[in-house]
PDB file of C-alpha atoms in Angstrom:
ATOM      1  CA  MET A   1     -53.299   7.019  57.868  1.00 95.00           C
ATOM      2  CA  PHE A   2     -53.198   9.929  60.231  1.00 96.00           C
ATOM      3  CA  ASP A   3     -54.986  13.049  61.350  1.00 96.00           C
ATOM      4  CA  LEU A   4     -52.634  15.400  63.162  1.00 96.00           C
ATOM      5  CA  PRO A   5     -53.453  18.833  64.577  1.00 95.00           C
ATOM      6  CA  VAL A   6     -51.885  21.700  62.630  1.00 95.00           C
ATOM      7  CA  VAL A   7     -53.444  24.802  64.204  1.00 96.00           C
ATOM      8  CA  GLU A   8     -50.407  25.990  66.161  1.00 95.00           C
ATOM      9  CA  ALA A   9     -46.945  26.480  64.654  1.00 96.00           C
ATOM     10  CA  GLU A  10     -45.463  23.746  66.875  1.00 96.00           C
ATOM     11  CA  GLU A  11     -48.187  21.302  65.781  1.00 96.00           C
ATOM     12  CA  ARG A  12     -47.404  22.024  62.121  1.00 96.00           C
ATOM     13  CA  HIS A  13     -43.721  21.448  62.832  1.00 96.00           C
ATOM     14  CA  GLN A  14     -44.433  18.105  64.516  1.00 96.00           C
ATOM     15  CA  ALA A  15     -46.736  16.983  61.670  1.00 96.00           C
ATOM     16  CA  THR A  16     -44.096  17.878  59.083  1.00 96.00           C
ATOM     17  CA  LYS A  17     -41.420  16.076  61.082  1.00 96.00           C
ATOM     18  CA  PHE A  18     -43.646  12.972  61.248  1.00 97.00           C
ATOM     19  CA  ARG A  19     -44.185  13.035  57.460  1.00 96.00           C
ATOM     20  CA  HIS A  20     -40.428  13.243  56.957  1.00 96.00           C
ATOM     21  CA  VAL A  21     -39.915  10.227  59.235  1.00 96.00           C
ATOM     22  CA  LEU A  22     -42.316   8.259  57.039  1.00 97.00           C
ATOM     23  CA  LEU A  23     -40.493   9.326  53.880  1.00 96.00           C
ATOM     24  CA  ASP A  24     -37.117   8.484  55.463  1.00 96.00           C
ATOM     25  CA  HIS A  25     -38.446   4.966  56.171  1.00 96.00           C
ATOM     26  CA  GLY A  26     -39.324   4.475  52.499  1.00 95.00           C
ATOM     27  CA  PHE A  27     -43.025   5.322  52.550  1.00 96.00           C
ATOM     28  CA  ALA A  28     -44.801   6.917  49.613  1.00 94.00           C
ATOM     29  CA  MET A  29     -47.702   9.336  49.857  1.00 93.00           C
ATOM     30  CA  ALA A  30     -51.016   8.036  48.464  1.00 89.00           C
ATOM     31  CA  GLN A  31     -52.931  11.095  49.697  1.00 89.00           C
ATOM     32  CA  TYR A  32     -51.949  13.938  51.998  1.00 90.00           C
ATOM     33  CA  SER A  33     -52.447  11.949  55.224  1.00 94.00           C
ATOM     34  CA  VAL A  34     -52.204   8.433  53.777  1.00 95.00           C
ATOM     35  CA  TYR A  35     -48.798   6.855  53.306  1.00 95.00           C
ATOM     36  CA  TYR A  36     -47.928   3.292  52.282  1.00 93.00           C
ATOM     37  CA  ARG A  37     -45.007   0.944  52.069  1.00 92.00           C
ATOM     38  CA  ILE A  38     -44.590  -2.651  50.922  1.00 90.00           C
ATOM     39  CA  LEU A  39     -42.932  -4.809  53.564  1.00 90.00           C
ATOM     40  CA  ALA A  40     -41.683  -8.396  53.495  1.00 88.00           C
ATOM     41  CA  GLY A  41     -43.832 -10.172  56.054  1.00 88.00           C
ATOM     42  CA  LYS A  42     -45.622  -9.730  59.335  1.00 91.00           C
ATOM     43  CA  GLU A  43     -42.438  -9.359  61.393  1.00 94.00           C
ATOM     44  CA  ALA A  44     -41.264  -6.448  59.233  1.00 94.00           C
ATOM     45  CA  ALA A  45     -44.687  -4.804  59.586  1.00 94.00           C
ATOM     46  CA  GLU A  46     -44.556  -5.186  63.369  1.00 95.00           C
ATOM     47  CA  ALA A  47     -41.052  -3.705  63.510  1.00 96.00           C
ATOM     48  CA  MET A  48     -42.152  -0.773  61.335  1.00 96.00           C
ATOM     49  CA  THR A  49     -45.158  -0.209  63.611  1.00 96.00           C
ATOM     50  CA  LYS A  50     -42.733   0.235  66.524  1.00 96.00           C
ATOM     51  CA  HIS A  51     -40.715   2.809  64.531  1.00 95.00           C
ATOM     52  CA  ILE A  52     -43.898   4.718  63.664  1.00 96.00           C
ATOM     53  CA  ALA A  53     -45.122   4.650  67.271  1.00 96.00           C
ATOM     54  CA  ALA A  54     -41.777   6.029  68.458  1.00 96.00           C
ATOM     55  CA  ALA A  55     -41.989   8.898  65.939  1.00 95.00           C
ATOM     56  CA  ALA A  56     -45.661   9.725  66.577  1.00 96.00           C
ATOM     57  CA  PRO A  57     -46.390  13.290  67.696  1.00 96.00           C
ATOM     58  CA  PRO A  58     -47.899  13.693  71.183  1.00 94.00           C
ATOM     59  CA  LYS A  59     -51.297  14.693  69.752  1.00 94.00           C
ATOM     60  CA  GLY A  60     -53.287  13.340  66.830  1.00 95.00           C
ATOM     61  CA  HIS A  61     -54.671  10.079  65.554  1.00 96.00           C
ATOM     62  CA  ILE A  62     -52.643   7.483  63.633  1.00 96.00           C
ATOM     63  CA  GLN A  63     -54.105   4.281  62.197  1.00 96.00           C
ATOM     64  CA  ILE A  64     -52.023   1.430  60.808  1.00 95.00           C
ATOM     65  CA  VAL A  65     -53.625  -1.002  58.376  1.00 93.00           C
ATOM     66  CA  THR A  66     -51.787  -4.133  57.237  1.00 92.00           C
ATOM     67  CA  LEU A  67     -52.965  -5.995  54.154  1.00 89.00           C
ATOM     68  CA  THR A  68     -52.021  -9.540  53.192  1.00 85.00           C
ATOM     69  CA  ASP A  69     -50.793 -10.389  49.710  1.00 82.00           C
ATOM     70  CA  LYS A  70     -54.229 -11.709  48.757  1.00 85.00           C
ATOM     71  CA  GLN A  71     -56.064  -8.639  50.068  1.00 88.00           C
ATOM     72  CA  TYR A  72     -53.648  -6.332  48.253  1.00 82.00           C
ATOM     73  CA  ALA A  73     -54.116  -8.307  45.028  1.00 82.00           C
ATOM     74  CA  ASN A  74     -57.878  -7.698  45.222  1.00 85.00           C
ATOM     75  CA  ILE A  75     -57.623  -3.907  45.290  1.00 82.00           C
ATOM     76  CA  VAL A  76     -59.715  -2.203  42.619  1.00 82.00           C
ATOM     77  CA  SER A  77     -58.388   1.185  41.616  1.00 79.00           C
ATOM     78  CA  LEU A  78     -60.345   3.768  39.625  1.00 82.00           C
ATOM     79  CA  ARG A  79     -58.990   7.031  38.272  1.00 78.00           C
ATOM     80  CA  GLY A  80     -62.044   8.958  37.266  1.00 81.00           C
ATOM     81  CA  ARG A  81     -63.959   6.362  35.280  1.00 78.00           C
ATOM     82  CA  GLU A  82     -60.834   4.536  34.124  1.00 74.00           C
ATOM     83  CA  TYR A  83     -60.150   1.099  35.640  1.00 74.00           C
ATOM     84  CA  GLU A  84     -56.594   0.243  36.626  1.00 68.00           C
ATOM     85  CA  PRO A  85     -55.484  -3.377  37.055  1.00 67.00           C
ATOM     86  CA  SER A  86     -54.665  -4.612  40.563  1.00 61.00           C
ATOM     87  CA  PRO A  87     -51.151  -3.814  41.802  1.00 58.00           C
ATOM     88  CA  GLU A  88     -48.480  -6.500  41.937  1.00 60.00           C
ATOM     89  CA  ASN A  89     -49.095  -9.203  44.488  1.00 52.00           C
ATOM     90  CA  GLU A  90     -47.001  -7.893  47.409  1.00 53.00           C
ATOM     91  CA  GLN A  91     -47.768  -7.181  51.061  1.00 55.00           C
ATOM     92  CA  LEU A  92     -48.609  -3.571  51.794  1.00 57.00           C
ATOM     93  CA  SER A  93     -48.852  -1.656  55.048  1.00 58.00           C
ATOM     94  CA  LEU A  94     -50.686   1.653  55.098  1.00 61.00           C
ATOM     95  CA  PHE A  95     -49.813   4.239  57.725  1.00 59.00           C
TER      96      PHE A  95
END
């Protein structure tokens, strides 16, 4: 999850570049500033965190949340008033 400044043209360029880095690393967009990717284990999540930190723009706020398989399996998803079953039981990291 991230909140990047986009007031100046250069800030917009850096934010767009950061989004493209996420997409190039296999992330999908859940919402405009929330991206996610399923990774195979804690070591993979730690390695991805290093890639994200290296690509982070100089300004802004980035939060990385890692969920275990069990936590991910307990997600409740609503679309309007419609209930969706929990996603498959895989580890997920949100960036």
